[in-house]
mmCIF file of C-alpha atoms and ligand atoms in Angstrom:
data_model
loop_
_atom_site.group_PDB
_atom_site.id
_atom_site.type_symbol
_atom_site.label_atom_id
_atom_site.label_comp_id
_atom_site.label_asym_id
_atom_site.label_seq_id
_atom_site.Cartn_x
_atom_site.Cartn_y
_atom_site.Cartn_z
ATOM 1 C CA MET A 1 104.003 94.765 89.571
ATOM 2 C CA ASN A 2 104.305 96.202 93.067
ATOM 3 C CA LEU A 3 101.069 95.811 94.991
ATOM 4 C CA LYS A 4 100.649 97.711 98.262
ATOM 5 C CA LEU A 5 98.463 97.078 101.293
ATOM 6 C CA ALA A 6 95.945 99.933 101.026
ATOM 7 C CA TYR A 7 93.456 99.156 103.795
ATOM 8 C CA ILE A 8 92.413 96.603 106.414
ATOM 9 C CA ALA A 9 88.795 96.182 107.527
ATOM 10 C CA ILE A 10 88.037 94.883 111.011
ATOM 11 C CA GLU A 11 84.636 93.622 112.115
ATOM 12 C CA THR A 12 83.900 94.981 115.576
ATOM 13 C CA ASN A 13 81.251 96.300 117.930
ATOM 14 C CA LYS A 14 83.830 98.093 120.080
ATOM 15 C CA PHE A 15 83.939 101.463 118.354
ATOM 16 C CA ASP A 16 84.370 103.468 121.570
ATOM 17 C CA GLU A 17 87.315 101.300 122.667
ATOM 18 C CA TRP A 18 88.928 101.618 119.226
ATOM 19 C CA ARG A 19 88.502 105.404 119.396
ATOM 20 C CA GLU A 20 90.406 105.545 122.708
ATOM 21 C CA PHE A 21 93.009 103.049 121.424
ATOM 22 C CA SER A 22 93.539 105.216 118.321
ATOM 23 C CA LYS A 23 94.418 108.262 120.425
ATOM 24 C CA VAL A 24 97.225 106.341 122.118
ATOM 25 C CA ILE A 25 98.591 104.712 118.948
ATOM 26 C CA GLY A 26 98.404 107.902 116.873
ATOM 27 C CA TYR A 27 95.626 107.092 114.409
ATOM 28 C CA GLN A 28 93.197 109.820 113.418
ATOM 29 C CA TYR A 29 89.748 108.377 114.201
ATOM 30 C CA GLU A 30 86.920 109.479 111.904
ATOM 31 C CA SER A 31 83.339 108.236 111.722
ATOM 32 C CA ALA A 32 82.091 107.199 108.280
ATOM 33 C CA GLY A 33 78.367 106.463 108.538
ATOM 34 C CA ASP A 34 77.927 103.118 110.295
ATOM 35 C CA ALA A 35 81.672 102.495 109.989
ATOM 36 C CA ALA A 36 84.756 104.332 111.203
ATOM 37 C CA CYS A 37 88.220 104.794 109.818
ATOM 38 C CA LEU A 38 91.564 105.131 111.504
ATOM 39 C CA ARG A 39 93.665 107.383 109.322
ATOM 40 C CA MET A 40 97.441 106.957 109.209
ATOM 41 C CA ASP A 41 98.378 109.481 106.531
ATOM 42 C CA SER A 42 96.791 111.597 103.797
ATOM 43 C CA ARG A 43 94.647 108.680 102.655
ATOM 44 C CA ALA A 44 90.947 108.699 103.521
ATOM 45 C CA ARG A 45 91.033 105.019 104.555
ATOM 46 C CA ARG A 46 93.624 102.788 106.176
ATOM 47 C CA VAL A 47 92.004 100.811 109.003
ATOM 48 C CA ILE A 48 88.250 100.540 108.454
ATOM 49 C CA LEU A 49 86.021 99.435 111.334
ATOM 50 C CA VAL A 50 82.809 97.772 110.197
ATOM 51 C CA LYS A 51 79.970 96.667 112.496
ATOM 52 C CA GLY A 52 79.880 92.962 113.312
ATOM 53 C CA ASP A 53 80.406 90.351 115.981
ATOM 54 C CA SER A 54 83.574 88.517 114.960
ATOM 55 C CA GLU A 55 86.116 91.025 116.427
ATOM 56 C CA ASP A 56 88.446 89.854 113.679
ATOM 57 C CA TYR A 57 89.729 90.533 110.184
ATOM 58 C CA ALA A 58 86.982 91.184 107.640
ATOM 59 C CA TYR A 59 89.020 91.928 104.489
ATOM 60 C CA SER A 60 92.070 93.818 103.271
ATOM 61 C CA GLY A 61 92.766 95.639 100.040
ATOM 62 C CA LEU A 62 95.815 95.374 97.812
ATOM 63 C CA GLU A 63 96.323 98.496 95.760
ATOM 64 C CA MET A 64 97.197 98.564 92.058
ATOM 65 C CA ASP A 65 98.703 101.551 90.320
ATOM 66 C CA SER A 66 96.261 101.598 87.393
ATOM 67 C CA LYS A 67 93.005 100.268 85.985
ATOM 68 C CA ASP A 68 95.047 98.234 83.463
ATOM 69 C CA GLU A 69 96.922 96.496 86.288
ATOM 70 C CA PHE A 70 93.644 95.963 88.176
ATOM 71 C CA GLU A 71 92.050 94.281 85.162
ATOM 72 C CA ALA A 72 95.156 92.193 84.481
ATOM 73 C CA VAL A 73 95.107 90.856 88.053
ATOM 74 C CA ILE A 74 91.397 90.018 87.798
ATOM 75 C CA ALA A 75 92.156 88.101 84.593
ATOM 76 C CA ARG A 76 94.952 86.186 86.351
ATOM 77 C CA LEU A 77 92.675 85.311 89.274
ATOM 78 C CA ARG A 78 89.910 84.096 86.943
ATOM 79 C CA ALA A 79 92.405 82.107 84.856
ATOM 80 C CA ALA A 80 93.449 80.381 88.101
ATOM 81 C CA GLY A 81 89.825 79.391 88.735
ATOM 82 C CA VAL A 82 89.199 81.969 91.479
ATOM 83 C CA ILE A 83 85.715 83.489 91.714
ATOM 84 C CA VAL A 84 86.110 87.285 91.642
ATOM 85 C CA MET A 85 83.216 89.466 92.812
ATOM 86 C CA ASP A 86 82.836 93.024 91.537
ATOM 87 C CA GLY A 87 82.639 95.763 94.168
ATOM 88 C CA THR A 88 79.344 97.505 94.930
ATOM 89 C CA PRO A 89 78.712 101.296 94.838
ATOM 90 C CA GLU A 90 78.264 101.303 98.660
ATOM 91 C CA GLY A 91 81.480 99.345 99.072
ATOM 92 C CA THR A 92 83.358 101.705 96.772
ATOM 93 C CA ALA A 93 82.248 104.672 98.872
ATOM 94 C CA LEU A 94 83.170 102.929 102.134
ATOM 95 C CA ARG A 95 86.689 102.130 100.849
ATOM 96 C CA ALA A 96 87.117 105.537 99.123
ATOM 97 C CA VAL A 97 88.467 103.890 95.962
ATOM 98 C CA GLU A 98 87.757 104.213 92.255
ATOM 99 C CA GLN A 99 87.044 100.476 91.931
ATOM 100 C CA TYR A 100 87.594 97.241 93.842
ATOM 101 C CA ALA A 101 86.916 93.521 93.488
ATOM 102 C CA SER A 102 87.054 90.742 96.071
ATOM 103 C CA PHE A 103 87.860 87.055 96.221
ATOM 104 C CA VAL A 104 88.390 84.355 98.822
ATOM 105 C CA ASP A 105 91.925 82.951 99.007
ATOM 106 C CA PRO A 106 92.788 79.248 99.554
ATOM 107 C CA GLY A 107 92.895 79.789 103.334
ATOM 108 C CA GLY A 108 89.365 81.251 103.405
ATOM 109 C CA LEU A 109 90.410 84.901 103.768
ATOM 110 C CA THR A 110 88.547 87.614 101.905
ATOM 111 C CA VAL A 111 91.061 89.718 100.003
ATOM 112 C CA GLU A 112 90.414 92.635 97.696
ATOM 113 C CA ILE A 113 92.231 94.392 94.916
ATOM 114 C CA ALA A 114 91.613 98.076 94.318
ATOM 115 C CA TYR A 115 92.854 101.106 92.440
ATOM 116 C CA GLY A 116 92.279 104.843 92.676
ATOM 117 C CA CYS A 117 92.573 104.982 96.473
ATOM 118 C CA GLN A 118 91.582 108.488 97.486
ATOM 119 C CA ASP A 119 93.103 111.034 99.816
ATOM 120 C CA ALA A 120 90.937 112.602 102.520
ATOM 121 C CA ASP A 121 89.638 116.151 102.213
ATOM 122 C CA THR A 122 91.546 117.180 105.324
ATOM 123 C CA VAL A 123 95.234 117.090 106.235
ATOM 124 C CA PHE A 124 96.315 114.133 108.439
ATOM 125 C CA SER A 125 96.645 115.234 112.037
ATOM 126 C CA SER A 126 97.883 113.164 114.972
ATOM 127 C CA PRO A 127 98.831 114.944 118.201
ATOM 128 C CA VAL A 128 101.030 112.054 119.396
ATOM 129 C CA LEU A 129 102.604 111.194 116.032
ATOM 130 C CA PRO A 130 102.720 114.440 114.043
ATOM 131 C CA GLU A 131 105.283 113.038 111.592
ATOM 132 C CA GLY A 132 102.854 110.216 110.709
ATOM 133 C CA PHE A 133 103.316 106.533 109.927
ATOM 134 C CA VAL A 134 105.587 104.991 107.280
ATOM 135 C CA THR A 135 103.287 104.158 104.335
ATOM 136 C CA GLY A 136 103.603 105.388 100.715
ATOM 137 C CA GLU A 137 105.182 102.916 98.304
ATOM 138 C CA LEU A 138 105.519 100.365 101.134
ATOM 139 C CA GLY A 139 101.783 100.274 101.826
ATOM 140 C CA MET A 140 100.217 100.734 105.267
ATOM 141 C CA GLY A 141 102.002 97.856 107.040
ATOM 142 C CA HIS A 142 101.659 94.096 107.198
ATOM 143 C CA ILE A 143 99.256 91.396 108.374
ATOM 144 C CA ALA A 144 100.108 88.038 109.986
ATOM 145 C CA PHE A 145 97.340 85.523 109.343
ATOM 146 C CA ALA A 146 96.562 82.151 110.889
ATOM 147 C CA SER A 147 96.547 79.783 107.937
ATOM 148 C CA PRO A 148 95.291 76.210 107.603
ATOM 149 C CA ASN A 149 98.167 75.595 105.151
ATOM 150 C CA ASN A 150 100.849 78.271 104.862
ATOM 151 C CA ARG A 151 102.573 76.588 101.916
ATOM 152 C CA GLU A 152 99.333 76.543 99.913
ATOM 153 C CA SER A 153 98.712 80.252 100.666
ATOM 154 C CA GLU A 154 102.332 81.055 99.778
ATOM 155 C CA ALA A 155 102.071 79.298 96.384
ATOM 156 C CA PHE A 156 98.781 81.046 95.583
ATOM 157 C CA TYR A 157 100.057 84.570 96.254
ATOM 158 C CA ILE A 158 103.318 83.938 94.398
ATOM 159 C CA ASP A 159 101.749 82.256 91.360
ATOM 160 C CA VAL A 160 98.633 84.365 90.952
ATOM 161 C CA LEU A 161 99.316 87.760 92.535
ATOM 162 C CA GLY A 162 103.032 88.172 91.858
ATOM 163 C CA ALA A 163 104.176 88.059 95.501
ATOM 164 C CA ARG A 164 107.796 87.120 96.245
ATOM 165 C CA LEU A 165 108.995 84.882 99.088
ATOM 166 C CA SER A 166 110.879 86.874 101.746
ATOM 167 C CA ASP A 167 111.705 83.973 104.079
ATOM 168 C CA HIS A 168 110.374 81.261 106.358
ATOM 169 C CA ILE A 169 110.499 81.082 110.126
ATOM 170 C CA ASN A 170 110.236 77.609 111.647
ATOM 171 C CA HIS A 171 109.738 78.207 115.340
ATOM 172 C CA LYS A 172 109.715 75.181 117.655
ATOM 173 C CA MET A 173 107.061 75.464 120.348
ATOM 174 C CA ALA A 174 104.641 73.356 122.377
ATOM 175 C CA GLY A 175 105.897 70.010 121.112
ATOM 176 C CA GLY A 176 105.727 70.997 117.446
ATOM 177 C CA GLU A 177 106.541 73.803 115.096
ATOM 178 C CA LEU A 178 104.994 77.014 113.901
ATOM 179 C CA GLU A 179 105.944 77.642 110.280
ATOM 180 C CA ILE A 180 105.445 81.129 108.922
ATOM 181 C CA SER A 181 105.716 82.131 105.248
ATOM 182 C CA PHE A 182 106.600 85.806 104.742
ATOM 183 C CA LEU A 183 105.672 87.353 101.388
ATOM 184 C CA HIS A 184 106.441 90.739 99.886
ATOM 185 C CA PHE A 185 104.806 92.645 97.054
ATOM 186 C CA ASN A 186 107.029 95.757 97.227
ATOM 187 C CA PRO A 187 110.211 96.681 99.192
ATOM 188 C CA ARG A 188 108.412 96.281 102.566
ATOM 189 C CA HIS A 189 109.886 93.037 103.945
ATOM 190 C CA HIS A 190 106.453 91.454 104.175
ATOM 191 C CA THR A 191 102.916 92.542 103.471
ATOM 192 C CA TYR A 192 101.263 89.215 104.242
ATOM 193 C CA ALA A 193 102.571 86.422 106.479
ATOM 194 C CA PHE A 194 100.836 83.042 106.881
ATOM 195 C CA ALA A 195 101.383 80.946 110.015
ATOM 196 C CA SER A 196 100.474 77.270 110.352
ATOM 197 C CA ALA A 197 100.801 75.003 113.382
ATOM 198 C CA ASN A 198 102.387 71.605 112.804
ATOM 199 C CA ASP A 199 101.948 69.126 115.685
ATOM 200 C CA ILE A 200 101.702 71.938 118.238
ATOM 201 C CA ASN A 201 99.876 71.183 121.487
ATOM 202 C CA PRO A 202 96.233 71.779 120.445
ATOM 203 C CA ILE A 203 95.496 74.025 123.452
ATOM 204 C CA VAL A 204 98.330 76.373 122.476
ATOM 205 C CA ALA A 205 97.531 76.172 118.756
ATOM 206 C CA LYS A 206 93.882 77.008 119.428
ATOM 207 C CA LYS A 207 94.819 80.042 121.510
ATOM 208 C CA ALA A 208 97.603 81.309 119.229
ATOM 209 C CA LEU A 209 95.632 80.868 116.004
ATOM 210 C CA ALA A 210 92.109 81.546 117.289
ATOM 211 C CA LYS A 211 91.437 84.496 114.976
ATOM 212 C CA LYS A 212 92.046 84.908 111.238
ATOM 213 C CA MET A 213 94.347 87.826 111.987
ATOM 214 C CA ILE A 214 97.112 87.155 114.517
ATOM 215 C CA HIS A 215 98.272 90.748 114.283
ATOM 216 C CA PHE A 216 98.733 93.650 111.963
ATOM 217 C CA MET A 217 101.698 95.971 112.030
ATOM 218 C CA CYS A 218 102.040 99.692 111.531
ATOM 219 C CA GLU A 219 105.417 101.326 111.183
ATOM 220 C CA TYR A 220 106.579 104.396 113.058
ATOM 221 C CA PRO A 221 109.267 106.656 111.607
ATOM 222 C CA ASP A 222 111.956 105.773 114.172
ATOM 223 C CA ILE A 223 112.736 103.859 117.376
ATOM 224 C CA ARG A 224 112.327 107.020 119.450
ATOM 225 C CA SER A 225 108.649 107.236 118.452
ATOM 226 C CA VAL A 226 108.202 103.500 119.221
ATOM 227 C CA LEU A 227 109.581 104.042 122.734
ATOM 228 C CA GLN A 228 107.354 107.076 123.238
ATOM 229 C CA ALA A 229 104.341 104.960 122.197
ATOM 230 C CA GLN A 230 105.429 102.296 124.697
ATOM 231 C CA GLU A 231 105.222 104.899 127.483
ATOM 232 C CA ARG A 232 101.775 106.077 126.344
ATOM 233 C CA ILE A 233 100.521 102.470 126.288
ATOM 234 C CA LYS A 234 101.815 101.852 129.819
ATOM 235 C CA ALA A 235 100.088 105.045 131.017
ATOM 236 C CA ALA A 236 96.834 104.046 129.293
ATOM 237 C CA LYS A 237 97.084 100.536 130.834
ATOM 238 C CA ILE A 238 96.612 98.839 127.452
ATOM 239 C CA PRO A 239 97.882 95.256 127.842
ATOM 240 C CA PHE A 240 101.146 94.336 126.152
ATOM 241 C CA ALA A 241 101.188 90.979 124.336
ATOM 242 C CA LEU A 242 104.942 90.936 123.663
ATOM 243 C CA THR A 243 107.630 93.197 125.096
ATOM 244 C CA LEU A 244 110.066 95.202 122.993
ATOM 245 C CA GLY A 245 112.239 92.977 120.803
ATOM 246 C CA GLU A 246 113.897 92.542 117.420
ATOM 247 C CA HIS A 247 112.764 90.084 114.752
ATOM 248 C CA THR A 248 115.238 87.707 113.135
ATOM 249 C CA ASN A 249 114.036 88.253 109.593
ATOM 250 C CA ASP A 250 113.109 91.897 108.984
ATOM 251 C CA LYS A 251 115.156 93.298 111.928
ATOM 252 C CA ASP A 252 112.104 95.338 112.935
ATOM 253 C CA VAL A 253 112.301 96.584 116.549
ATOM 254 C CA SER A 254 108.779 96.373 117.890
ATOM 255 C CA PHE A 255 106.373 95.516 120.662
ATOM 256 C CA TYR A 256 102.854 94.066 120.513
ATOM 257 C CA VAL A 257 99.705 95.268 122.253
ATOM 258 C CA VAL A 258 96.254 93.735 122.582
ATOM 259 C CA THR A 259 93.735 95.655 120.467
ATOM 260 C CA PRO A 260 90.134 96.204 121.593
ATOM 261 C CA SER A 261 89.158 93.286 119.301
ATOM 262 C CA GLY A 262 91.596 90.884 120.985
ATOM 263 C CA PHE A 263 94.107 90.290 118.193
ATOM 264 C CA HIS A 264 97.406 92.126 118.448
ATOM 265 C CA LEU A 265 98.889 95.265 116.935
ATOM 266 C CA GLU A 266 102.625 95.352 116.316
ATOM 267 C CA VAL A 267 104.156 98.791 116.672
ATOM 268 C CA GLY A 268 107.626 98.885 115.156
ATOM 269 C CA ALA A 269 110.314 100.757 113.286
ATOM 270 C CA GLY A 270 113.542 100.166 111.403
ATOM 271 C CA ALA A 271 112.515 97.128 109.340
ATOM 272 C CA LEU A 272 114.792 96.353 106.435
ATOM 273 C CA GLN A 273 113.542 96.680 102.874
ATOM 274 C CA ILE A 274 113.985 94.124 100.131
ATOM 275 C CA ASP A 275 115.816 94.679 96.854
ATOM 276 C CA ASP A 276 114.590 91.844 94.637
ATOM 277 C CA SER A 277 117.706 91.947 92.480
ATOM 278 C CA THR A 278 119.860 90.729 95.380
ATOM 279 C CA TRP A 279 117.473 89.175 97.930
ATOM 280 C CA VAL A 280 117.875 85.486 98.739
ATOM 281 C CA PRO A 281 115.050 84.006 100.888
ATOM 282 C CA GLN A 282 116.316 82.812 104.261
ATOM 283 C CA LYS A 283 115.130 80.218 106.764
ATOM 284 C CA HIS A 284 115.155 81.300 110.416
ATOM 285 C CA ASN A 285 114.711 79.074 113.442
ATOM 286 C CA ALA A 286 113.321 81.685 115.818
ATOM 287 C CA ILE A 287 110.979 84.652 115.614
ATOM 288 C CA SER A 288 113.161 87.087 117.548
ATOM 289 C CA ILE A 289 116.846 87.859 118.175
ATOM 290 C CA TRP A 290 116.099 89.397 121.576
ATOM 291 C CA GLY A 291 113.051 90.459 123.613
ATOM 292 C CA HIS A 292 109.445 89.890 122.497
ATOM 293 C CA GLU A 293 108.642 88.162 125.777
ATOM 294 C CA TYR A 294 105.087 86.895 126.037
ATOM 295 C CA GLN A 295 103.054 88.880 128.585
ATOM 296 C CA LEU A 296 99.673 87.174 128.614
ATOM 297 C CA GLY A 297 100.327 84.271 130.961
ATOM 298 C CA GLY A 298 97.257 84.994 133.093
ATOM 299 C CA GLY A 299 98.794 84.978 136.579
ATOM 300 C CA PRO A 300 101.315 82.643 138.240
ATOM 301 C CA ILE A 301 99.367 79.355 137.855
ATOM 302 C CA LEU A 302 98.169 79.908 134.284
ATOM 303 C CA GLY A 303 101.597 81.362 133.480
ATOM 304 C CA ALA A 304 103.285 78.175 134.685
ATOM 305 C CA VAL A 305 100.867 76.051 132.602
ATOM 306 C CA GLN A 306 101.535 78.264 129.588
ATOM 307 C CA LYS A 307 105.283 77.942 130.085
ATOM 308 C CA TRP A 308 104.963 74.151 130.341
ATOM 309 C CA LEU A 309 102.828 73.986 127.181
ATOM 310 C CA LEU A 310 105.240 76.205 125.246
ATOM 311 C CA ARG A 311 108.376 74.310 126.215
HETATM 312 FE FE1 FE2 B 1 104.613 91.360 112.383
#
């Protein structure tokens, strides 16, 4: 069973800011009643903006290939004692799917499963990224979540939803450690990652893990298009969260920007893909091989405090 990330819904009131942000990133912004969608390919829905105050993750949808698979996963969830809610007709229309169902995972995140995800009536068109994003069998990207207990989330997705462990990163910071579990459902190195703070300075932990979604990632076709996006973001004066760098685990070359909702978007390319027949989960001691320097210090005094807290 190879599930794919089909869509992410974000609760926001900043539709105008997201529209401008989309132009720079390369999404095709379309209104959908009270909501809006940021298209990334032929699909009608990828990022869905829904009205609300949290400026955070609302839900995401994992796509199944068939109704049989969809029903089998619901049965597995129910057998594990998870309450599964059937989708509504309005919700089905908003997501442009044949059917969906939702549940709350052990970390309190609303997650959905869906099948029959529909293409839009029009061809995908992005003036700044005409070749489009890397999606298809890899899904639309990945999400890094703040988790109260990454090991509990990891066990749930492996046992109940058929995820496989990609690796762990144990990153020492602020007097403690950030542990991140990376999980894959298909060859994309990770679809969901869960980060927990262990003994980290509470001020840093509160800031780093303030929202349910730390970031989501969308993949460009090559490094050249990542560098072009970097120039557009500089010109548009969108704040960078992390500079260009390379991750230790998936070898993705990426940078991070602050979205209108405050969490980050990772823009990257060149991530490795996993072959389950040969993959052995690794443990890494750092997030990045090079780069990815934090940019949100808040001026020289706050920057110095931040540096001290992160030591
Ligand atoms: Fe990421």
